[in-house]
XYZ file of C-alpha atoms in Angstrom:
701
model
C -2.334 23.072 -6.497
C -3.730 19.788 -5.176
C -2.429 18.788 -1.718
C -1.187 15.467 -3.147
C 1.043 17.140 -5.720
C 4.667 16.265 -5.059
C 3.780 13.311 -2.819
C 3.892 9.564 -3.402
C 0.566 9.958 -5.221
C 2.571 11.138 -8.238
C 3.828 7.555 -8.517
C 0.363 6.104 -9.103
C 1.367 5.337 -12.702
C 3.745 2.707 -11.336
C 0.839 0.679 -9.959
C -0.376 -0.675 -13.321
C 3.032 -0.378 -15.000
C 4.870 -2.825 -12.719
C 2.605 -5.849 -13.376
C 2.484 -4.889 -17.070
C 6.282 -5.123 -17.223
C 6.005 -8.462 -15.442
C 3.600 -9.642 -18.118
C 5.978 -8.699 -20.934
C 8.997 -10.278 -19.234
C 7.307 -13.563 -18.321
C 5.507 -13.581 -21.657
C 8.873 -13.422 -23.419
C 10.172 -16.296 -21.261
C 7.065 -18.287 -22.117
C 7.387 -17.666 -25.858
C 11.072 -18.506 -25.799
C 10.294 -21.753 -23.994
C 7.532 -22.556 -26.490
C 9.949 -22.150 -29.407
C 12.514 -24.380 -27.722
C 9.899 -27.014 -26.879
C 9.317 -27.589 -30.599
C 12.916 -28.646 -30.894
C 13.183 -30.665 -27.678
C 9.645 -32.137 -27.826
C 8.916 -30.808 -24.312
C 5.568 -32.250 -23.071
C 2.547 -30.018 -22.508
C 2.002 -31.399 -18.974
C 4.729 -32.944 -16.819
C 4.312 -36.643 -16.110
C 6.533 -36.576 -13.033
C 6.302 -34.307 -10.031
C 9.172 -32.380 -8.551
C 10.319 -31.073 -11.919
C 10.768 -27.350 -12.247
C 10.758 -25.040 -15.224
C 14.320 -24.042 -16.209
C 13.477 -20.375 -15.511
C 11.558 -21.132 -12.305
C 13.455 -18.664 -10.080
C 13.506 -15.863 -12.638
C 9.782 -16.233 -13.284
C 9.125 -15.971 -9.535
C 11.265 -12.855 -9.161
C 9.472 -11.163 -12.057
C 5.933 -12.436 -11.493
C 5.727 -12.187 -7.717
C 8.152 -9.286 -7.372
C 6.224 -6.993 -9.719
C 2.983 -7.366 -7.748
C 4.696 -7.092 -4.355
C 6.388 -3.904 -5.578
C 3.011 -2.601 -6.785
C 1.586 -3.270 -3.326
C 4.430 -1.234 -1.821
C 3.585 1.660 -4.155
C -0.115 1.340 -3.254
C 0.718 1.558 0.451
C 2.821 4.690 -0.172
C 0.058 6.345 -2.212
C -2.525 5.363 0.402
C -0.387 6.919 3.152
C -0.084 10.151 1.169
C -3.851 10.206 0.608
C -4.507 9.592 4.305
C -2.457 12.709 5.103
C -4.463 14.929 2.750
C -7.495 16.900 3.973
C -10.950 15.363 3.456
C -12.035 18.202 1.177
C -9.067 17.796 -1.153
C -11.101 15.883 -3.733
C -9.793 13.299 -6.179
C -6.261 13.649 -7.499
C -6.172 13.007 -11.246
C -2.977 12.367 -13.167
C -3.271 12.765 -16.956
C -0.668 11.036 -19.135
C -1.908 11.859 -22.618
C -4.909 12.194 -24.877
C -6.657 9.064 -26.082
C -9.755 10.149 -28.030
C -9.530 13.828 -29.057
C -12.388 13.799 -31.585
C -14.401 16.991 -31.873
C -16.160 17.642 -28.607
C -15.271 14.162 -27.380
C -12.044 14.123 -25.418
C -10.955 11.136 -23.375
C -7.590 11.273 -21.643
C -5.387 8.502 -20.357
C -5.839 9.494 -16.730
C -5.697 7.768 -13.352
C -7.632 8.953 -10.313
C -6.455 8.717 -6.737
C -9.299 8.941 -4.272
C -10.443 7.032 -1.229
C -12.469 4.425 -3.077
C -9.899 3.696 -5.766
C -7.127 3.244 -3.198
C -9.171 0.794 -1.122
C -9.604 -1.265 -4.264
C -5.943 -0.883 -5.266
C -4.817 -2.189 -1.874
C -7.106 -5.203 -2.215
C -5.965 -5.961 -5.771
C -2.251 -5.666 -5.033
C -2.293 -6.985 -1.441
C -4.467 -10.053 -1.891
C -3.056 -10.433 -5.389
C 0.506 -10.591 -4.019
C -0.488 -13.303 -1.529
C -2.098 -15.348 -4.303
C 1.001 -14.933 -6.465
C 3.128 -16.311 -3.615
C 0.718 -19.231 -3.131
C 0.925 -19.958 -6.860
C 4.682 -20.554 -6.568
C 3.941 -23.763 -4.687
C 0.663 -24.698 -6.356
C 1.834 -24.364 -9.978
C 5.487 -25.296 -9.451
C 5.344 -28.489 -11.528
C 3.407 -27.051 -14.448
C 5.324 -26.743 -17.727
C 3.392 -23.554 -18.543
C 4.798 -21.809 -15.464
C 6.002 -18.578 -17.182
C 2.785 -18.342 -19.197
C 0.725 -18.693 -16.032
C 2.491 -15.827 -14.278
C 2.404 -13.723 -17.441
C -1.394 -14.075 -17.538
C -1.642 -13.415 -13.802
C 0.434 -10.224 -14.125
C -1.667 -9.143 -17.108
C -4.816 -9.575 -15.061
C -3.461 -7.428 -12.218
C -2.497 -4.708 -14.717
C -5.990 -4.553 -16.186
C -7.652 -4.759 -12.766
C -5.617 -1.789 -11.546
C -6.566 0.083 -14.714
C -10.198 -0.646 -13.899
C -10.112 0.631 -10.331
C -7.792 3.606 -10.961
C -9.298 4.905 -14.218
C -10.462 8.511 -14.030
C -13.325 8.062 -16.499
C -15.826 5.462 -17.605
C -13.858 5.034 -20.834
C -10.585 4.212 -19.070
C -12.432 1.894 -16.686
C -13.874 0.153 -19.734
C -10.363 -0.613 -20.987
C -9.624 -2.375 -17.700
C -13.113 -3.889 -17.766
C -12.476 -5.555 -21.126
C -8.897 -6.369 -20.183
C -9.807 -8.401 -17.114
C -12.306 -10.245 -19.299
C -9.501 -11.167 -21.672
C -7.131 -12.142 -18.847
C -9.809 -14.237 -17.141
C -10.480 -16.031 -20.440
C -6.783 -16.869 -20.678
C -6.547 -18.011 -17.063
C -9.788 -19.988 -16.921
C -8.759 -21.875 -20.040
C -5.118 -22.090 -18.961
C -5.126 -25.894 -19.401
C -6.733 -25.476 -22.809
C -5.723 -28.910 -24.075
C -8.771 -30.192 -22.168
C -11.957 -29.227 -24.005
C -13.883 -28.597 -20.777
C -11.425 -25.915 -19.711
C -11.349 -24.226 -23.106
C -15.161 -24.173 -23.207
C -15.323 -22.655 -19.715
C -13.033 -19.814 -20.808
C -15.152 -19.137 -23.879
C -18.356 -19.210 -21.825
C -17.006 -16.617 -19.393
C -15.867 -14.392 -22.237
C -19.134 -14.573 -24.196
C -21.499 -14.138 -21.233
C -19.561 -11.082 -20.084
C -20.020 -9.526 -23.531
C -23.740 -9.282 -22.770
C -23.043 -7.136 -19.734
C -20.403 -5.122 -21.578
C -23.017 -4.180 -24.176
C -25.024 -2.553 -21.375
C -21.958 -0.698 -20.114
C -21.331 0.674 -23.624
C -24.933 1.878 -23.954
C -24.641 3.648 -20.596
C -21.516 5.445 -21.778
C -23.227 6.472 -25.015
C -26.124 7.949 -23.043
C -23.788 9.756 -20.656
C -21.844 11.297 -23.504
C -24.937 12.246 -25.498
C -26.637 13.949 -22.561
C -23.834 15.135 -20.270
C -21.089 15.597 -22.839
C -18.468 13.844 -20.718
C -17.313 10.493 -19.395
C -14.977 11.904 -16.748
C -16.030 11.008 -13.202
C -15.551 14.494 -11.771
C -17.449 16.156 -14.601
C -20.256 13.582 -14.508
C -20.670 14.196 -10.762
C -20.769 17.951 -11.375
C -23.424 17.621 -14.108
C -25.678 15.078 -12.399
C -27.967 17.880 -11.075
C -28.883 18.653 -14.707
C -30.610 15.274 -14.954
C -34.208 14.958 -13.825
C -34.282 12.934 -10.611
C -36.210 9.712 -11.140
C -36.528 10.448 -14.854
C -36.358 7.908 -17.618
C -32.930 9.033 -18.822
C -31.022 8.639 -15.557
C -32.914 5.414 -14.843
C -31.879 4.013 -18.229
C -28.245 5.033 -17.669
C -28.175 3.317 -14.287
C -29.921 0.187 -15.543
C -27.417 -0.164 -18.371
C -24.565 0.369 -15.927
C -26.058 -2.329 -13.736
C -26.333 -4.683 -16.709
C -22.579 -4.309 -17.134
C -22.079 -4.819 -13.415
C -24.320 -7.913 -13.408
C -22.205 -9.524 -16.108
C -18.889 -8.881 -14.429
C -20.162 -9.706 -10.931
C -22.169 -12.779 -11.944
C -25.706 -11.722 -11.069
C -28.934 -13.276 -12.325
C -29.176 -14.391 -15.061
C -25.559 -13.750 -16.101
C -24.067 -15.721 -13.200
C -23.749 -18.917 -15.243
C -20.143 -18.300 -16.274
C -18.649 -18.173 -12.786
C -19.227 -21.781 -11.592
C -17.786 -23.110 -14.857
C -14.792 -20.805 -14.403
C -13.584 -23.134 -11.659
C -11.938 -25.086 -14.497
C -8.918 -22.793 -14.121
C -6.144 -23.261 -11.539
C -7.396 -22.734 -7.984
C -5.272 -19.614 -7.302
C -6.984 -18.085 -10.331
C -10.333 -18.752 -8.674
C -9.092 -17.032 -5.530
C -7.825 -13.963 -7.374
C -10.367 -13.429 -10.118
C -13.523 -15.016 -8.781
C -13.324 -14.086 -5.114
C -11.210 -11.025 -4.421
C -10.997 -8.805 -7.486
C -12.678 -9.085 -10.896
C -16.105 -10.244 -9.778
C -16.280 -7.309 -7.360
C -15.767 -4.917 -10.277
C -19.523 -4.573 -10.722
C -20.008 -3.627 -7.068
C -17.215 -1.076 -7.467
C -18.902 0.373 -10.584
C -22.202 0.932 -8.768
C -20.433 2.497 -5.771
C -18.385 4.686 -8.127
C -21.645 5.816 -9.774
C -23.352 6.534 -6.448
C -24.388 10.059 -7.477
C -26.241 8.678 -10.517
C -27.964 5.825 -8.683
C -28.971 8.181 -5.883
C -31.342 10.060 -8.224
C -32.623 6.870 -9.900
C -34.543 5.062 -7.122
C -36.210 2.637 -9.545
C -32.800 1.526 -10.809
C -31.482 1.245 -7.244
C -34.436 -0.942 -6.274
C -33.744 -3.084 -9.349
C -30.227 -3.622 -8.031
C -31.704 -4.652 -4.666
C -34.161 -7.109 -6.225
C -31.625 -8.759 -8.541
C -29.058 -8.937 -5.750
C -31.490 -10.532 -3.308
C -32.741 -13.088 -5.848
C -29.164 -13.963 -6.813
C -28.085 -14.280 -3.179
C -30.690 -16.841 -2.182
C -30.756 -18.640 -5.544
C -27.005 -19.335 -5.529
C -27.055 -20.245 -1.837
C -29.714 -22.893 -2.442
C -27.695 -24.416 -5.302
C -24.602 -24.475 -3.080
C -26.362 -26.881 -0.714
C -26.087 -29.775 -3.165
C -22.663 -29.348 -4.788
C -19.978 -32.012 -4.345
C -17.085 -30.221 -6.057
C -15.319 -28.227 -3.320
C -14.610 -25.360 -5.725
C -18.187 -25.303 -7.049
C -19.499 -24.849 -3.494
C -17.228 -21.827 -3.111
C -18.190 -20.569 -6.571
C -21.899 -20.487 -5.773
C -21.033 -18.995 -2.409
C -19.234 -16.181 -4.229
C -22.265 -15.531 -6.428
C -24.440 -15.431 -3.317
C -22.154 -13.060 -1.412
C -21.946 -10.759 -4.424
C -25.738 -10.647 -4.367
C -25.564 -9.419 -0.781
C -23.118 -6.697 -1.800
C -25.483 -5.548 -4.546
C -28.385 -5.402 -2.100
C -26.196 -3.120 0.010
C -25.111 -0.717 -2.742
C -28.571 -0.834 -4.317
C -30.147 0.269 -1.052
C -27.704 3.166 -0.742
C -25.521 1.476 1.876
C -22.416 1.947 -0.263
C -20.013 1.734 2.657
C -21.566 -1.527 3.849
C -21.267 -2.968 0.341
C -17.621 -1.960 -0.009
C -16.937 -3.164 3.545
C -18.286 -6.612 2.695
C -16.316 -6.502 -0.552
C -13.120 -6.034 1.482
C -13.832 -8.671 4.130
C -15.066 -11.089 1.469
C -11.733 -10.683 -0.316
C -10.035 -11.855 2.884
C -12.126 -14.846 3.901
C -13.114 -16.046 0.423
C -9.521 -15.887 -0.826
C -8.606 -17.891 2.285
C -11.307 -20.452 1.496
C -10.265 -20.807 -2.136
C -6.576 -21.066 -1.313
C -7.388 -23.518 1.481
C -9.351 -25.575 -1.022
C -6.348 -25.293 -3.315
C -4.100 -26.660 -0.581
C -6.480 -29.615 -0.154
C -6.601 -30.271 -3.899
C -2.806 -29.979 -4.121
C -2.324 -32.462 -1.260
C -4.798 -34.986 -2.687
C -3.292 -34.656 -6.139
C 0.124 -35.527 -4.721
C -1.395 -38.467 -2.858
C -3.062 -39.818 -5.979
C 0.113 -39.304 -7.985
C 2.160 -41.231 -5.419
C -0.011 -44.324 -5.880
C -0.492 -43.772 -9.642
C -4.220 -43.118 -9.286
C -5.244 -41.173 -12.390
C -9.025 -41.490 -12.031
C -9.955 -40.134 -8.589
C -11.169 -36.534 -8.453
C -9.134 -34.368 -6.076
C -11.998 -31.858 -5.852
C -14.806 -34.260 -4.888
C -15.949 -33.853 -1.282
C -17.102 -37.475 -1.330
C -13.459 -38.552 -1.651
C -12.151 -36.520 1.270
C -12.860 -36.790 4.992
C -10.540 -36.930 7.982
C -8.148 -34.365 6.492
C -7.873 -32.427 9.753
C -5.361 -34.990 10.983
C -3.260 -34.644 7.841
C -3.625 -30.886 7.307
C -4.135 -29.258 10.734
C -3.067 -25.730 9.717
C -5.315 -25.658 6.654
C -8.127 -27.159 8.737
C -7.911 -24.447 11.412
C -7.628 -21.560 8.943
C -10.502 -22.758 6.778
C -12.718 -23.063 9.847
C -11.886 -19.446 10.699
C -12.935 -18.414 7.197
C -16.071 -20.564 7.416
C -17.153 -18.945 10.676
C -16.427 -15.544 9.139
C -18.578 -16.096 6.057
C -21.311 -17.540 8.263
C -21.324 -14.302 10.271
C -20.041 -15.479 13.637
C -18.539 -12.705 15.832
C -15.971 -11.290 16.188
C -14.686 -12.280 12.743
C -14.653 -9.923 9.766
C -17.656 -11.396 7.989
C -19.850 -10.827 11.032
C -19.282 -7.064 11.066
C -19.722 -6.498 7.324
C -22.745 -8.788 6.958
C -24.418 -7.319 10.032
C -23.899 -3.816 8.655
C -25.634 -4.783 5.409
C -28.592 -6.298 7.269
C -28.902 -3.320 9.594
C -28.661 -0.834 6.713
C -31.367 -2.553 4.665
C -33.616 -2.839 7.733
C -33.145 0.878 8.447
C -33.761 1.927 4.839
C -37.051 0.024 4.812
C -38.323 2.179 7.655
C -39.018 5.345 5.669
C -36.106 6.461 3.534
C -36.279 8.075 0.108
C -35.829 4.636 -1.387
C -38.621 3.187 0.746
C -40.984 5.871 -0.565
C -40.218 5.006 -4.191
C -41.700 2.046 -6.022
C -40.511 -0.818 -8.215
C -43.000 -2.046 -10.838
C -45.779 -0.773 -8.633
C -44.432 -2.410 -5.468
C -43.618 0.065 -2.655
C -39.910 0.413 -1.983
C -40.465 -0.314 1.688
C -41.884 -3.734 0.797
C -38.969 -4.446 -1.548
C -36.427 -3.545 1.133
C -38.212 -5.450 3.898
C -38.424 -8.526 1.671
C -34.740 -8.166 0.787
C -33.885 -8.108 4.496
C -35.746 -11.385 5.079
C -34.162 -12.950 1.990
C -30.697 -11.982 3.217
C -31.408 -13.566 6.597
C -32.408 -16.813 4.892
C -29.313 -16.529 2.695
C -27.160 -16.153 5.795
C -28.729 -19.311 7.232
C -28.072 -21.254 4.025
C -24.510 -19.919 3.872
C -23.780 -21.306 7.303
C -25.316 -24.634 6.264
C -23.420 -25.233 3.030
C -20.104 -23.989 4.396
C -20.359 -26.199 7.500
C -21.339 -29.062 5.202
C -18.154 -28.457 3.174
C -15.967 -28.482 6.286
C -17.651 -31.550 7.765
C -17.262 -33.580 4.589
C -13.707 -32.451 3.843
C -12.038 -32.493 7.264
C -14.185 -34.425 9.740
C -15.188 -38.054 10.118
C -13.383 -41.050 8.653
C -11.080 -40.736 5.673
C -12.711 -41.525 2.331
C -9.550 -40.931 0.295
C -9.268 -43.948 -2.022
C -6.718 -46.682 -1.413
C -3.266 -45.928 -0.105
C -3.330 -42.310 -1.301
C -4.409 -41.095 2.160
C -1.002 -42.008 3.615
C 0.664 -39.599 1.175
C -1.611 -36.621 1.907
C 0.277 -33.961 3.857
C 0.181 -30.286 4.735
C 1.211 -27.954 1.926
C 4.662 -26.306 1.934
C 5.130 -22.986 3.705
C 5.154 -21.035 0.462
C 1.482 -22.002 0.310
C 0.689 -21.974 4.032
C 2.204 -18.507 4.562
C -0.445 -16.663 2.492
C -3.137 -18.685 4.280
C -1.864 -17.500 7.657
C -1.819 -13.851 6.535
C -5.342 -14.111 5.128
C -6.420 -15.812 8.354
C -5.138 -12.844 10.359
C -6.974 -10.433 8.040
C -10.136 -12.513 8.403
C -9.894 -12.264 12.183
C -9.086 -8.554 12.340
C -10.709 -7.201 9.181
C -13.921 -6.260 10.981
C -12.078 -3.544 12.864
C -11.999 -1.527 9.631
C -15.548 -0.356 10.275
C -16.707 -1.110 13.811
C -20.304 -0.145 14.637
C -21.135 2.193 17.483
C -22.876 -0.740 19.168
C -19.523 -2.520 19.565
C -16.910 0.192 20.181
C -13.974 -2.204 20.392
C -11.798 0.385 18.681
C -12.241 3.384 16.361
C -15.874 3.404 15.212
C -16.837 3.741 11.532
C -13.319 4.091 10.153
C -14.211 2.962 6.631
C -17.421 5.003 6.668
C -15.496 8.187 7.456
C -12.861 7.265 4.887
C -15.345 6.769 2.018
C -17.646 9.665 2.934
C -16.124 12.091 0.373
C -16.807 9.592 -2.426
C -20.093 7.874 -1.537
C -21.483 10.017 1.262
C -23.552 12.345 -0.924
C -25.316 9.542 -2.798
C -25.922 7.583 0.392
C -27.421 10.631 2.096
C -29.906 11.155 -0.751
C -31.243 7.583 -0.658
C -31.234 7.373 3.159
C -33.003 10.704 3.723
C -35.891 10.246 6.109
C -34.799 6.844 7.402
C -35.287 6.618 11.169
C -32.246 6.082 13.349
C -32.085 2.631 14.881
C -32.429 2.569 18.639
C -29.880 0.811 20.812
C -32.318 -1.980 21.611
C -33.244 -2.454 17.959
C -29.588 -2.727 16.982
C -28.989 -5.307 19.672
C -32.001 -7.294 18.484
C -30.788 -7.213 14.857
C -27.335 -8.424 15.901
C -28.858 -11.160 18.045
C -31.050 -12.352 15.149
C -28.095 -12.373 12.736
C -25.872 -14.341 15.126
C -28.695 -16.751 15.980
C -29.265 -17.404 12.270
C -25.551 -18.132 11.727
C -25.336 -20.478 14.699
C -28.579 -22.195 13.687
C -27.180 -22.853 10.208
C -24.007 -24.351 11.644
C -26.014 -26.532 14.048
C -28.347 -27.762 11.293
C -25.461 -28.740 9.043
C -23.606 -30.383 11.932
C -26.575 -32.619 12.647
C -27.764 -33.314 9.098
C -24.478 -33.548 7.191
C -22.882 -36.603 8.778
C -19.481 -37.506 7.271
C -20.117 -41.219 7.811
C -23.212 -41.052 5.600
C -21.669 -39.453 2.517
C -22.710 -41.323 -0.651
C -20.101 -42.786 -2.957
C -19.258 -40.813 -6.113
C -20.789 -43.539 -8.271
C -24.034 -43.671 -6.271
C -27.110 -43.014 -8.439
C -28.111 -39.358 -8.522
C -31.675 -38.404 -7.547
C -34.093 -38.584 -10.456
C -36.957 -36.606 -8.954
C -37.834 -34.149 -6.222
C -36.079 -31.021 -5.025
C -32.753 -32.835 -4.705
C -32.919 -33.627 -8.422
C -33.578 -29.965 -9.234
C -30.703 -28.795 -7.037
C -28.312 -31.381 -8.459
C -29.030 -29.931 -11.880
C -28.779 -26.315 -10.658
C -32.417 -25.509 -11.477
C -31.712 -26.409 -15.118
C -30.725 -22.805 -15.852
C -27.927 -23.784 -18.228
C -30.205 -26.223 -19.994
C -32.922 -23.574 -20.308
C -30.494 -21.036 -21.757
C -29.178 -23.670 -24.153
C -32.696 -24.556 -25.313
C -34.245 -21.079 -25.408
C -31.324 -18.898 -26.509
C -28.253 -20.768 -27.700
C -29.928 -23.478 -29.803
C -32.313 -21.072 -31.642
C -29.439 -18.684 -32.332
C -27.297 -21.489 -33.697
C -30.195 -22.737 -35.849
C -30.949 -19.279 -37.248
C -27.260 -18.694 -37.853
C -26.933 -21.937 -39.808
C -30.138 -21.639 -41.833
C -30.288 -17.898 -42.465
C -26.833 -16.426 -42.027
C -24.732 -19.356 -43.292
C -26.830 -21.269 -45.820
C -29.109 -18.406 -46.818
C -26.919 -15.308 -46.917
C -23.363 -16.635 -46.903
C -23.742 -19.628 -49.211
C -26.960 -18.631 -51.004
C -26.185 -14.988 -51.745
C -22.614 -13.926 -51.067
C -20.930 -17.141 -52.121
C -23.220 -17.653 -55.141
C -22.949 -14.090 -56.458
C -19.435 -13.065 -55.533
C -17.474 -16.321 -55.191
C -18.952 -19.201 -57.164
C -20.821 -16.962 -59.672
C -17.789 -15.108 -61.088
C -15.874 -18.377 -61.110
C -18.610 -20.143 -63.080
C -18.842 -17.215 -65.520
C -15.098 -17.264 -66.086
C -15.116 -21.002 -66.613
C -18.000 -20.687 -69.134
C -16.195 -18.016 -71.144
C -13.097 -20.144 -71.064
C -14.948 -23.185 -72.367
C -16.546 -21.150 -75.211
C -13.178 -19.743 -76.168
C -11.628 -23.186 -76.079
C -14.217 -24.485 -78.539
C -13.510 -21.643 -80.950
C -9.847 -22.674 -81.021
C -10.532 -25.897 -82.972
C -7.414 -25.770 -85.187
C -9.509 -26.143 -88.430
C -8.715 -23.433 -91.015
C -12.119 -23.809 -92.661
C -13.859 -23.019 -89.382
C -11.749 -19.894 -88.940
C -12.647 -18.703 -92.498
C -16.361 -19.152 -91.842
C -16.106 -17.277 -88.516
C -14.237 -14.376 -90.161
C -16.711 -14.244 -93.017
C -19.685 -14.200 -90.686
C -18.065 -11.476 -88.574
C -17.363 -9.329 -91.656
C -20.928 -9.731 -92.881
C -22.231 -8.819 -89.401
C -20.128 -5.642 -89.345
C -21.246 -4.640 -92.845
C -24.887 -5.252 -91.941
C -24.498 -3.129 -88.808
C -22.967 -0.288 -90.809
C -25.796 -0.377 -93.370
C -28.419 -0.304 -90.631
C -26.781 2.684 -88.966
C -26.965 4.838 -92.184
């Protein structure tokens, strides 16, 4: 009997069930309101502020309460797991059979282990804070029940993803969060831009999902199972470094790259900022986009014996990290800056898990959930305040997300100002905030792996692994510098200097209500103290390596394989690495402070650069345009000429739709002509028919 039997771990099924019930309840309220709106001609967007949905309180109780309750269950399950011995292994609860087909058997099963519970706490904990924030941010929206129904649905699928006991169950959550994100990104679907952004996210993610499916097919065909425990047990039957395990891992990474917005599949995430800002905080900072990092960490045993695939993860992650950071330098939309920052930070996480530093990657995933959710919600508070200011003076044209129309907000929003600076220093890597510890651990791990580990001795397209890892370390340092620059630039333009808020709207800008500030304060505290989850031995300010010890039963074996032979870092080397990382962060802040002067911000209608590097950055390296020209446009052209006009209209429609119709009409016309009403004509027809029959009979004798 498993040690967790009879404990709170038996209630793990409540984790996804509670938000699912919230989805059904709020979905029913939304549908009921939609039916009534047809009778009362209720508008799609409220024209006046301060109005509340008739079921406002009930929606809050259901929507927020279900996720808060799920967080309580997650804490109870986590406590039970913490009391179990390290060697207990994963605790799997099976609730029924899903695919019992011949040798293939996939059960509806949830797995409680140390990695899944870290993710469950993040999803429910940060998710609950974002739900509370949404009460204030979305209060005036007529689609209030629908919004919380979608939000609850997302949490349900995300919990299914992180708790699934097999790749197949994870895939259900994987597809589900794609659906929920499509609904939330395009929540204000009456605006074409928002609807298109939702479709773009959904379609781009299908590319990655195709890779995930192929990986599952290969696993089933060669290992005969999709269950995590059985896959881990059968991994030794695969040839280490062979083509099969490399292909499996590359296809898994393709799925991860789609969900976690890595090159070249990152293009959906910046456009996803069209959704409500709390959606950006939940989906595109703390939960869904980290699903790919979770998948690689979950598959650590497979990636450990596929060094070429692991190095591919490192290369793609490093390229994505610096590429997105460079684009973030020139964005004026406050949410777009944070979007490209998210893409960049996800690249850093992939460098970590690709290099075998699974704990460092998960550690940065956790701290990133804290400070990036704080940044997004802080940006949401700014947007909310500016929107109210513009509404008060009936300004319908000014953009509440444009950094060029902000400035001086620290005097109007002191709490948001202070908390966002904490998050900015954290993401820049300034000690002793959470981002410093997790980012420094990634840099130190990659530096150490480059010194002679199993991964360093492998090669990637003929390039020694040591060179790949050393280059990735340098790229991450440059990325850290750029991160500090663009985040300080955001803060300088939004909160410092003179106010650039148009007209009299500035007088109406005020701090957000406490239902929105409260979650910011909690996330601020987590951003300050989150680094204590995995303190390095160099800075023993408390228990050292807590998260590393916690995750060792799940990721320790894979990490040990890839890190074998790596030299231990000396005390002096560690100090030097920390000093370099901190110096880079401070240098980035200083550069932005000097260069990005709030009194020199151009007006929104100022002409954009038409040449040079600034022109390239303003257009985001023309990646979207290149994809449109090289992939989308040719596909559309082939679809129209070949599939539509050639096959659909030319073959299918002609033979099976228009052809039978034309034949029937022709027979009808011939028959109509025979029915002339002239008796003489009928006699001649009968006579000819009789003669024809007689002639046929004579010929047959």
